[in-house]
Amino acid sequence: MKYDIKLNFTILFVFAIMFATIVINPSGIKAQESLDLNAESAILVDFDTGKILYSKNPDATIPPASMTKMMTEYLVLEAIQNGEISWDTTTEISDYAYSISANDAFSGVGLKQDQPYTVKELYEAMAINSDNATTIALAELIAGSEGEFVKLMNQKAEEMGLSEFEFVNSTGLDNADLAGNHPEGTDSDDLNLLSARSTALLAYNLVHDFPEVLDTSSIPETEFADQSIRNWNWMLPHEASFLEQFFYEGVDGLKTGYTESGGNSFAGTAIRNGNRLITVVMKTDSKEERFEETAKLLDYGFKNFQTQELFAEGYQLDGKSTLPVQKGKEDTVKVSLGDAISVPIKSEDAEQYSIEYVIDQDKLNEDGELTAPIEKGEVVGTVNLVFEGENDYGYIISKNSSSVPLVTEDGVEKANWFMLTLGAIGDFFANIFTSAVDWIKGLFS
C-alpha cells in the first residue's frame, strides 16, 4: 500500500512539473524555432510570396560548387527563349571542355571531340548529372568563350538583385583546379561565391521564369549517348535501395554541389498541396547530411506554415478610411486595400500582424489633401503588412505580397467654377472673421 501511495505521488509530481512547464513557458509546446541545422548557412523560402520562413547565417558567402550551374541553366534557357539557340542546335567540344571531360578528377559523361552534341543533350548532362564539361561547352556556345559567359553571369546576377555573389566560371569548380584554364578575366585562385540568400533568389528566379527547368531537374536517371547518367539529388525517387532513405515526397529539384572549399551543399525545391518551398543548405559535412538537413527545413515549412488571407481586398483601417479632397464635389474620398494580403504564417502568429498606410506624398498638396478630379480605383499609396512578433526574416524578393496598393473606392469630380468661387469667397470671409476675432481677443487679453 505504501508503494502505491509513493507511485501515485510520483505520477502526480511529474504531471505537476509538466503542467508548470507549459504554463510558465508556453513556447515549449510550439514548433521549435531553432532547427539546429548541421549546415554553416541555410534558408527556407515560400515560393509564391517570396517570404523567408527560416534562415541561418543567410548572408555568409561560401563557394556554392555546382549550384553555380543554376545560373548557367538560366542563361541557356534565356538564350533559347530569345531564339539565339534551340534545343536542336549542335556544337562540338573544344579542347578545353574535352580536357575537363577526360580528367578523372571530374566525374563526367566522357565527351568526344569527333561528334556534335545537341543543346538538349548537353543541358540534360549538366542539369541531371552535374557534368562540368557539358556546362563549359554550353557557355562557349552562347558567349564564344567561358570568360565572356562569366560576364553574362555576373550581369544577370545584378539584374536579379543577388546581394552576395561572384561568378568566376560556369561550373562551380575552383579556378585552382582548372590547370591554368581559368576563364579570361579571372585569377587562378578565384572562387565562385554565393550566400544562401542569393542562392535561394537565383533558384527562385530560375523556377519562376523557366518552370520547365523542373521537368529536367526531377529526372532521377536518363540516357546520355550510350550510357546511363544519374541525378545527384538523392531526394528524388531513385531505384537504388540505399537511396530510399533520402526520398522526400514532392521534391523535384534543383541542384547539388560539392567542392573541398565549399563542402556539400544543396538547393532544393518541393511542392505539396500546391505549396512550393525553396531550400538552401551550404557547407554540410557529407553528401548525406545535405539531404537530411534539407528534409528538416521542408518538414518545418510544410508542417508549421499555412497561407492565410489576413486582410481582404477592400479592407479599411479604423480611423483612416478617408482622405481629404481639395476642389472636389466631395470633401473626402474613401480609401481601402486594392488587393488582399495573404502570406504563409504560423496559426498562433495571426494576431501579431497589422497594416500601415504609406500615402504617396506626390499625390498630396501642402495641406495634405488630394486634388480633384480623382478616379475610382486610383492608387494613392501602399499598404504594408507589419509583423510585431519575433523572427521576422523578411522576403527574398523586393516585390512581395505583404505590400499592396491603397486605392480610392469612389471617384470625385472636380467642383464647377461657380462652386469653387463660392468656396473661395467663403474662405476669404472666414479668414477675415477669424482675424477679427483674434484682434478683439488681443485687445482684451
Short mmCIF file of C-alpha atoms in Angstrom, two decimals:
data_model
loop_
_atom_site.label_atom_id
_atom_site.label_comp_id
_atom_site.label_asym_id
_atom_site.label_seq_id
_atom_site.Cartn_x
_atom_site.Cartn_y
_atom_site.Cartn_z
CA MET A 1 0.00 0.00 0.00
CA LYS A 2 2.82 2.38 0.86
CA TYR A 3 4.36 1.55 -2.55
CA ASP A 4 1.13 2.53 -4.33
CA ILE A 5 0.98 5.84 -2.45
CA LYS A 6 4.57 6.65 -3.37
CA LEU A 7 3.93 5.69 -7.00
CA ASN A 8 0.80 7.84 -7.18
CA PHE A 9 2.64 10.75 -5.60
CA THR A 10 5.45 10.40 -8.16
CA ILE A 11 2.98 10.38 -11.04
CA LEU A 12 1.21 13.48 -9.69
CA PHE A 13 4.56 15.22 -9.22
CA VAL A 14 5.58 14.51 -12.84
CA PHE A 15 2.26 15.83 -14.14
CA ALA A 16 2.64 18.93 -11.98
CA ILE A 17 6.07 19.60 -13.44
CA MET A 18 4.73 19.13 -16.98
CA PHE A 19 1.80 21.47 -16.28
CA ALA A 20 4.09 24.12 -14.79
CA THR A 21 6.38 23.90 -17.79
CA ILE A 22 3.52 24.51 -20.19
CA VAL A 23 2.03 27.38 -18.17
CA ILE A 24 5.28 29.12 -17.36
CA ASN A 25 6.85 28.53 -20.76
CA PRO A 26 4.05 28.08 -23.31
CA SER A 27 6.54 28.40 -26.17
CA GLY A 28 7.71 24.96 -25.18
CA ILE A 29 4.65 23.44 -26.84
CA LYS A 30 5.08 25.42 -30.04
CA ALA A 31 7.06 24.36 -33.08
CA GLN A 32 10.77 24.64 -32.47
CA GLU A 33 12.02 27.91 -33.95
CA SER A 34 15.66 26.89 -33.97
CA LEU A 35 16.12 23.88 -36.21
CA ASP A 36 19.70 23.34 -35.05
CA LEU A 37 20.77 22.61 -38.62
CA ASN A 38 24.10 20.98 -39.28
CA ALA A 39 24.98 23.44 -42.01
CA GLU A 40 27.05 26.60 -41.99
CA SER A 41 24.32 28.52 -43.77
CA ALA A 42 20.70 27.80 -44.69
CA ILE A 43 17.43 29.38 -45.77
CA LEU A 44 13.80 28.35 -46.32
CA VAL A 45 11.55 30.37 -48.67
CA ASP A 46 7.88 30.22 -49.62
CA PHE A 47 7.88 30.33 -53.42
CA ASP A 48 4.51 32.01 -54.04
CA THR A 49 5.15 35.00 -51.80
CA GLY A 50 8.93 35.07 -51.51
CA LYS A 51 8.58 35.14 -47.71
CA ILE A 52 11.58 33.77 -45.82
CA LEU A 53 10.32 31.26 -43.27
CA TYR A 54 13.68 30.47 -41.67
CA SER A 55 17.33 31.39 -42.08
CA LYS A 56 20.71 30.68 -40.53
CA ASN A 57 23.70 32.87 -41.45
CA PRO A 58 21.94 33.65 -44.77
CA ASP A 59 24.43 36.30 -45.91
CA ALA A 60 27.67 34.37 -45.36
CA THR A 61 29.46 33.92 -48.69
CA ILE A 62 30.51 30.34 -49.37
CA PRO A 63 31.71 28.59 -52.55
CA PRO A 64 28.46 27.17 -54.00
CA ALA A 65 30.22 24.49 -56.07
CA SER A 66 27.89 23.06 -58.73
CA MET A 67 24.93 25.12 -57.52
CA THR A 68 26.68 27.69 -59.73
CA LYS A 69 25.25 25.75 -62.68
CA MET A 70 21.79 27.14 -61.90
CA MET A 71 22.96 30.45 -63.36
CA THR A 72 24.30 28.64 -66.42
CA GLU A 73 20.95 26.86 -66.75
CA TYR A 74 19.15 30.20 -66.56
CA LEU A 75 21.26 31.74 -69.31
CA VAL A 76 20.84 28.68 -71.55
CA LEU A 77 17.06 28.75 -71.13
CA GLU A 78 17.03 32.50 -71.72
CA ALA A 79 19.06 32.09 -74.92
CA ILE A 80 16.53 29.51 -76.12
CA GLN A 81 13.64 31.78 -75.20
CA ASN A 82 15.26 34.65 -77.15
CA GLY A 83 15.78 32.48 -80.22
CA GLU A 84 19.58 32.66 -80.05
CA ILE A 85 19.83 28.87 -79.89
CA SER A 86 17.37 25.96 -79.84
CA TRP A 87 17.28 22.56 -78.19
CA ASP A 88 18.36 21.08 -81.53
CA THR A 89 21.33 23.44 -82.02
CA THR A 90 24.53 21.39 -82.21
CA THR A 91 28.08 22.20 -81.16
CA GLU A 92 31.39 20.40 -81.00
CA ILE A 93 33.60 20.06 -77.96
CA SER A 94 36.57 22.40 -77.57
CA ASP A 95 39.99 21.26 -76.39
CA TYR A 96 39.37 22.89 -73.01
CA ALA A 97 35.99 21.23 -72.47
CA TYR A 98 37.43 17.92 -73.63
CA SER A 99 40.34 18.18 -71.17
CA ILE A 100 37.86 18.66 -68.32
CA SER A 101 35.78 15.71 -69.51
CA ALA A 102 38.85 13.48 -69.78
CA ASN A 103 40.08 14.39 -66.30
CA ASP A 104 39.29 11.54 -63.89
CA ALA A 105 39.13 14.05 -61.01
CA PHE A 106 35.93 15.44 -62.55
CA SER A 107 33.47 12.61 -62.96
CA GLY A 108 31.80 13.31 -66.29
CA VAL A 109 29.94 11.77 -69.17
CA GLY A 110 33.03 11.21 -71.34
CA LEU A 111 32.60 13.67 -74.21
CA LYS A 112 34.15 13.01 -77.61
CA GLN A 113 35.59 15.58 -79.97
CA ASP A 114 34.69 13.86 -83.19
CA GLN A 115 30.93 14.27 -82.91
CA PRO A 116 28.44 17.12 -82.45
CA TYR A 117 26.13 17.31 -79.43
CA THR A 118 22.74 19.00 -79.24
CA VAL A 119 21.97 21.66 -76.68
CA LYS A 120 19.37 19.31 -75.20
CA GLU A 121 21.97 16.57 -74.67
CA LEU A 122 24.47 18.94 -73.10
CA TYR A 123 21.84 20.63 -70.93
CA GLU A 124 20.50 17.34 -69.55
CA ALA A 125 24.01 16.12 -68.71
CA MET A 126 24.63 19.41 -66.89
CA ALA A 127 21.29 19.66 -65.06
CA ILE A 128 20.89 15.97 -64.19
CA ASN A 129 24.43 14.65 -63.80
CA SER A 130 26.10 17.98 -62.94
CA ASP A 131 28.63 17.42 -65.71
CA ASN A 132 31.28 20.13 -65.91
CA ALA A 133 32.49 19.72 -69.50
CA THR A 134 29.00 19.97 -70.97
CA THR A 135 28.50 23.12 -68.90
CA ILE A 136 31.63 24.67 -70.42
CA ALA A 137 30.52 23.63 -73.91
CA LEU A 138 27.19 25.42 -73.44
CA ALA A 139 28.91 28.54 -72.07
CA GLU A 140 31.23 28.64 -75.08
CA LEU A 141 28.30 28.14 -77.46
CA ILE A 142 26.32 31.04 -76.01
CA ALA A 143 29.08 33.60 -75.42
CA GLY A 144 32.00 32.43 -77.57
CA SER A 145 34.21 31.77 -74.55
CA GLU A 146 33.74 30.94 -70.90
CA GLY A 147 35.32 34.29 -69.98
CA GLU A 148 32.62 36.18 -71.86
CA PHE A 149 29.98 33.89 -70.39
CA VAL A 150 31.16 34.73 -66.87
CA LYS A 151 30.48 38.39 -67.64
CA LEU A 152 26.91 37.45 -68.58
CA MET A 153 26.56 35.51 -65.33
CA ASN A 154 27.55 38.47 -63.19
CA GLN A 155 25.38 40.86 -65.21
CA LYS A 156 22.37 38.60 -64.74
CA ALA A 157 23.10 38.34 -61.01
CA GLU A 158 22.95 42.14 -60.81
CA GLU A 159 19.63 42.16 -62.70
CA MET A 160 18.19 39.54 -60.35
CA GLY A 161 19.19 41.57 -57.32
CA LEU A 162 21.51 38.98 -55.82
CA SER A 163 23.14 40.65 -52.84
CA GLU A 164 26.24 38.50 -52.28
CA PHE A 165 27.80 36.85 -55.32
CA GLU A 166 30.83 36.43 -57.52
CA PHE A 167 30.92 34.19 -60.57
CA VAL A 168 34.34 33.28 -61.95
CA ASN A 169 33.42 30.25 -64.09
CA SER A 170 30.34 28.46 -65.39
CA THR A 171 30.74 25.19 -63.49
CA GLY A 172 31.38 25.97 -59.83
CA LEU A 173 34.78 24.30 -59.84
CA ASP A 174 37.59 26.16 -58.10
CA ASN A 175 39.73 28.00 -60.61
CA ALA A 176 42.76 26.42 -58.97
CA ASP A 177 41.57 23.02 -60.21
CA LEU A 178 41.37 24.06 -63.87
CA ALA A 179 45.09 23.55 -64.58
CA GLY A 180 45.61 27.10 -65.82
CA ASN A 181 42.48 27.09 -68.00
CA HIS A 182 40.57 29.51 -65.79
CA PRO A 183 38.36 31.93 -67.76
CA GLU A 184 39.92 35.10 -69.10
CA GLY A 185 39.39 37.99 -66.71
CA THR A 186 39.63 35.81 -63.61
CA ASP A 187 42.58 34.74 -61.47
CA SER A 188 43.86 31.21 -60.98
CA ASP A 189 42.91 31.15 -57.29
CA ASP A 190 39.45 32.74 -57.66
CA LEU A 191 36.35 31.05 -56.26
CA ASN A 192 32.70 31.33 -57.13
CA LEU A 193 30.90 32.79 -54.12
CA LEU A 194 27.24 32.92 -53.12
CA SER A 195 25.29 33.34 -49.92
CA ALA A 196 22.32 31.14 -49.05
CA ARG A 197 20.09 34.18 -49.59
CA SER A 198 21.49 34.83 -53.07
CA THR A 199 21.39 31.13 -53.95
CA ALA A 200 17.72 30.99 -52.96
CA LEU A 201 16.98 34.09 -55.03
CA LEU A 202 18.78 32.54 -58.01
CA ALA A 203 16.72 29.35 -57.55
CA TYR A 204 13.54 31.42 -57.23
CA ASN A 205 14.22 33.28 -60.48
CA LEU A 206 15.11 30.07 -62.29
CA VAL A 207 11.87 28.33 -61.32
CA HIS A 208 9.73 31.47 -61.66
CA ASP A 209 10.98 32.48 -65.10
CA PHE A 210 11.54 28.99 -66.50
CA PRO A 211 9.30 26.49 -64.68
CA GLU A 212 10.23 23.90 -67.32
CA VAL A 213 13.56 23.61 -65.51
CA LEU A 214 11.75 21.26 -63.12
CA ASP A 215 10.94 18.86 -65.95
CA THR A 216 14.65 18.13 -66.17
CA SER A 217 15.78 18.55 -62.57
CA SER A 218 13.18 15.98 -61.45
CA ILE A 219 14.59 13.19 -63.66
CA PRO A 220 16.37 10.63 -61.42
CA GLU A 221 18.15 8.82 -64.25
CA THR A 222 18.39 9.08 -68.03
CA GLU A 223 20.50 8.08 -71.01
CA PHE A 224 23.36 10.10 -72.45
CA ALA A 225 24.91 8.72 -75.64
CA ASP A 226 25.42 5.03 -74.83
CA GLN A 227 25.36 5.26 -71.04
CA SER A 228 23.06 5.89 -68.10
CA ILE A 229 23.57 9.02 -66.03
CA ARG A 230 22.12 9.55 -62.56
CA ASN A 231 20.89 12.64 -60.75
CA TRP A 232 22.95 13.50 -57.67
CA ASN A 233 19.76 14.68 -55.96
CA TRP A 234 19.06 11.70 -53.71
CA MET A 235 15.72 13.11 -52.58
CA LEU A 236 14.21 12.07 -55.92
CA PRO A 237 12.71 8.57 -56.26
CA HIS A 238 15.82 6.60 -57.24
CA GLU A 239 15.64 2.84 -57.78
CA ALA A 240 18.79 2.14 -55.76
CA SER A 241 17.74 0.80 -52.37
CA PHE A 242 20.44 2.65 -50.42
CA LEU A 243 18.95 5.97 -51.59
CA GLU A 244 15.40 5.22 -50.45
CA GLN A 245 16.06 6.74 -47.02
CA PHE A 246 16.60 10.16 -48.60
CA PHE A 247 13.45 10.20 -50.76
CA TYR A 248 11.16 13.14 -49.94
CA GLU A 249 7.70 13.37 -51.42
CA GLY A 250 7.25 16.44 -53.60
CA VAL A 251 10.93 17.18 -54.28
CA ASP A 252 11.52 17.98 -57.97
CA GLY A 253 14.80 19.93 -57.97
CA LEU A 254 17.14 21.64 -58.02
CA LYS A 255 20.94 21.39 -57.75
CA THR A 256 23.59 19.73 -55.62
CA GLY A 257 27.13 20.98 -55.14
CA TYR A 258 30.44 19.81 -53.73
CA THR A 259 33.98 21.11 -53.69
CA GLU A 260 36.61 20.81 -50.99
CA SER A 261 36.44 24.55 -50.41
CA GLY A 262 32.63 24.73 -50.25
CA GLY A 263 31.75 21.40 -48.70
CA ASN A 264 28.46 19.70 -49.52
CA SER A 265 25.55 21.94 -50.48
CA PHE A 266 22.09 21.61 -51.96
CA ALA A 267 19.49 23.98 -53.37
CA GLY A 268 16.21 22.11 -53.21
CA THR A 269 12.56 22.68 -54.00
CA ALA A 270 9.44 20.68 -53.22
CA ILE A 271 5.72 21.10 -53.70
CA ARG A 272 2.87 19.71 -51.61
CA ASN A 273 -0.83 20.58 -51.90
CA GLY A 274 0.04 23.36 -54.31
CA ASN A 275 2.51 24.95 -51.90
CA ARG A 276 6.11 25.18 -53.16
CA LEU A 277 9.11 25.76 -50.92
CA ILE A 278 12.72 26.55 -51.81
CA THR A 279 15.58 25.49 -49.56
CA VAL A 280 19.31 26.04 -49.48
CA VAL A 281 21.82 24.36 -47.19
CA MET A 282 25.51 25.21 -47.57
CA LYS A 283 28.65 23.54 -46.29
CA THR A 284 27.37 20.42 -44.60
CA ASP A 285 29.84 17.70 -43.61
CA SER A 286 28.67 14.99 -46.01
CA LYS A 287 26.56 14.22 -49.07
CA GLU A 288 24.04 12.51 -46.82
CA GLU A 289 23.80 15.41 -44.40
CA ARG A 290 22.87 17.98 -47.05
CA PHE A 291 19.70 15.98 -47.77
CA GLU A 292 18.95 15.24 -44.12
CA GLU A 293 19.15 18.95 -43.27
CA THR A 294 17.03 19.84 -46.30
CA ALA A 295 14.38 17.40 -45.09
CA LYS A 296 14.36 19.22 -41.73
CA LEU A 297 13.74 22.53 -43.47
CA LEU A 298 10.96 21.12 -45.66
CA ASP A 299 9.28 19.40 -42.71
CA TYR A 300 9.40 22.64 -40.76
CA GLY A 301 7.90 24.63 -43.64
CA PHE A 302 5.14 22.24 -44.64
CA LYS A 303 4.07 21.36 -41.08
CA ASN A 304 4.09 24.81 -39.49
CA PHE A 305 3.06 27.33 -42.14
CA GLN A 306 -0.26 27.85 -43.90
CA THR A 307 -1.04 30.66 -46.31
CA GLN A 308 -3.82 32.80 -44.84
CA GLU A 309 -5.67 35.86 -46.07
CA LEU A 310 -5.00 38.30 -43.25
CA PHE A 311 -6.66 41.37 -44.78
CA ALA A 312 -9.23 41.19 -47.57
CA GLU A 313 -9.42 43.38 -50.65
CA GLY A 314 -11.44 46.46 -49.71
CA TYR A 315 -10.42 46.34 -46.05
CA GLN A 316 -10.29 49.77 -44.36
CA LEU A 317 -8.06 50.69 -41.46
CA ASP A 318 -10.05 52.01 -38.50
CA GLY A 319 -9.84 55.78 -38.24
CA LYS A 320 -8.17 56.11 -41.63
CA SER A 321 -10.94 55.18 -44.02
CA THR A 322 -10.93 58.54 -45.87
CA LEU A 323 -8.55 61.16 -47.21
CA PRO A 324 -9.39 64.90 -47.55
CA VAL A 325 -10.04 66.27 -51.05
CA GLN A 326 -9.45 69.76 -52.39
CA LYS A 327 -11.52 71.34 -55.20
CA GLY A 328 -13.91 68.40 -55.37
CA LYS A 329 -17.66 67.96 -55.22
CA GLU A 330 -16.99 65.92 -52.07
CA ASP A 331 -14.60 66.90 -49.29
CA THR A 332 -13.30 63.37 -48.70
CA VAL A 333 -12.84 60.09 -50.53
CA LYS A 334 -12.86 56.57 -49.10
CA VAL A 335 -9.69 54.53 -49.42
CA SER A 336 -9.09 50.80 -48.92
CA LEU A 337 -6.82 47.87 -49.83
CA GLY A 338 -6.59 47.36 -53.59
CA ASP A 339 -5.71 43.67 -53.14
CA ALA A 340 -5.93 41.10 -50.40
CA ILE A 341 -2.86 40.41 -48.27
CA SER A 342 -2.16 36.69 -47.98
CA VAL A 343 1.04 35.26 -46.51
CA PRO A 344 2.22 31.94 -45.07
CA ILE A 345 2.14 32.17 -41.29
CA LYS A 346 2.05 30.03 -38.18
CA SER A 347 -1.53 29.93 -36.92
CA GLU A 348 -0.54 31.22 -33.49
CA ASP A 349 1.05 34.32 -35.05
CA ALA A 350 -2.09 35.61 -36.83
CA GLU A 351 -2.88 38.18 -34.12
CA GLN A 352 0.59 39.70 -34.39
CA TYR A 353 0.02 41.09 -37.87
CA SER A 354 -1.28 44.59 -38.59
CA ILE A 355 -1.12 47.03 -41.51
CA GLU A 356 0.04 50.59 -42.02
CA TYR A 357 -0.71 53.11 -44.77
CA VAL A 358 2.06 54.88 -46.63
CA ILE A 359 0.46 57.75 -48.56
CA ASP A 360 2.15 58.86 -51.79
CA GLN A 361 3.25 62.40 -50.87
CA ASP A 362 3.34 63.40 -54.55
CA LYS A 363 -0.43 62.94 -54.58
CA LEU A 364 -1.00 65.48 -51.78
CA ASN A 365 -0.90 69.26 -51.71
CA GLU A 366 0.87 71.23 -48.99
CA ASP A 367 -2.17 70.84 -46.74
CA GLY A 368 -2.11 67.05 -47.06
CA GLU A 369 -5.13 66.88 -49.39
CA LEU A 370 -5.79 65.06 -52.64
CA THR A 371 -6.81 67.30 -55.51
CA ALA A 372 -9.91 66.58 -57.60
CA PRO A 373 -10.65 65.13 -60.05
CA ILE A 374 -9.96 61.68 -58.59
CA GLU A 375 -10.71 58.43 -60.39
CA LYS A 376 -12.24 55.39 -58.76
CA GLY A 377 -9.51 52.84 -58.01
CA GLU A 378 -6.76 55.45 -58.21
CA VAL A 379 -3.62 54.37 -56.35
CA VAL A 380 -2.82 56.90 -53.63
CA GLY A 381 -0.24 54.92 -51.65
CA THR A 382 0.70 51.49 -50.39
CA VAL A 383 -0.41 49.27 -47.53
CA ASN A 384 2.38 47.43 -45.73
CA LEU A 385 2.00 44.36 -43.57
CA VAL A 386 3.63 44.71 -40.16
CA PHE A 387 4.66 41.73 -38.02
CA GLU A 388 5.00 42.61 -34.35
CA GLY A 389 6.43 39.29 -33.18
CA GLU A 390 9.91 37.82 -33.25
CA ASN A 391 11.80 36.10 -36.06
CA ASP A 392 10.57 38.15 -38.99
CA TYR A 393 13.02 37.12 -41.70
CA GLY A 394 11.60 39.34 -44.44
CA TYR A 395 11.30 38.48 -48.12
CA ILE A 396 13.62 37.11 -50.76
CA ILE A 397 12.17 39.45 -53.40
CA SER A 398 11.57 43.19 -53.23
CA LYS A 399 8.06 42.96 -54.69
CA ASN A 400 6.14 40.79 -52.27
CA SER A 401 2.58 40.03 -51.24
CA SER A 402 2.90 41.89 -47.94
CA SER A 403 2.64 45.24 -49.73
CA VAL A 404 -0.48 46.12 -51.75
CA PRO A 405 -1.81 49.34 -53.28
CA LEU A 406 -4.01 51.74 -51.32
CA VAL A 407 -6.80 52.82 -53.67
CA THR A 408 -9.79 55.15 -53.75
CA GLU A 409 -13.18 53.45 -53.53
CA ASP A 410 -15.04 56.15 -55.48
CA GLY A 411 -14.33 58.87 -57.98
CA VAL A 412 -14.54 62.54 -57.02
CA GLU A 413 -15.41 65.05 -59.71
CA LYS A 414 -13.90 68.49 -59.74
CA ALA A 415 -16.31 71.15 -58.49
CA ASN A 416 -17.54 73.64 -61.16
CA TRP A 417 -16.20 77.20 -61.30
CA PHE A 418 -19.23 78.67 -59.51
CA MET A 419 -18.89 76.35 -56.52
CA LEU A 420 -15.14 76.90 -56.42
CA THR A 421 -15.72 80.67 -56.46
CA LEU A 422 -18.25 80.47 -53.63
CA GLY A 423 -15.83 78.33 -51.70
CA ALA A 424 -13.03 80.84 -52.26
CA ILE A 425 -15.30 83.72 -51.14
CA GLY A 426 -16.36 81.74 -48.11
CA ASP A 427 -12.74 81.05 -47.24
CA PHE A 428 -11.92 84.76 -47.70
CA PHE A 429 -14.60 85.96 -45.28
CA ALA A 430 -13.87 83.14 -42.89
CA ASN A 431 -10.27 84.29 -42.74
CA ILE A 432 -11.34 87.91 -42.18
CA PHE A 433 -13.70 86.81 -39.41
CA THR A 434 -11.00 84.70 -37.77
CA SER A 435 -8.53 87.59 -37.96
CA ALA A 436 -11.09 89.97 -36.45
CA VAL A 437 -11.83 87.63 -33.60
CA ASP A 438 -8.14 87.23 -32.92
CA TRP A 439 -7.73 91.07 -32.96
CA ILE A 440 -10.55 91.56 -30.50
CA LYS A 441 -9.21 88.89 -28.22
CA GLY A 442 -5.88 90.66 -28.32
CA LEU A 443 -7.44 93.91 -27.12
CA PHE A 444 -8.88 92.33 -24.02
CA SER A 445 -6.09 89.98 -23.18
#
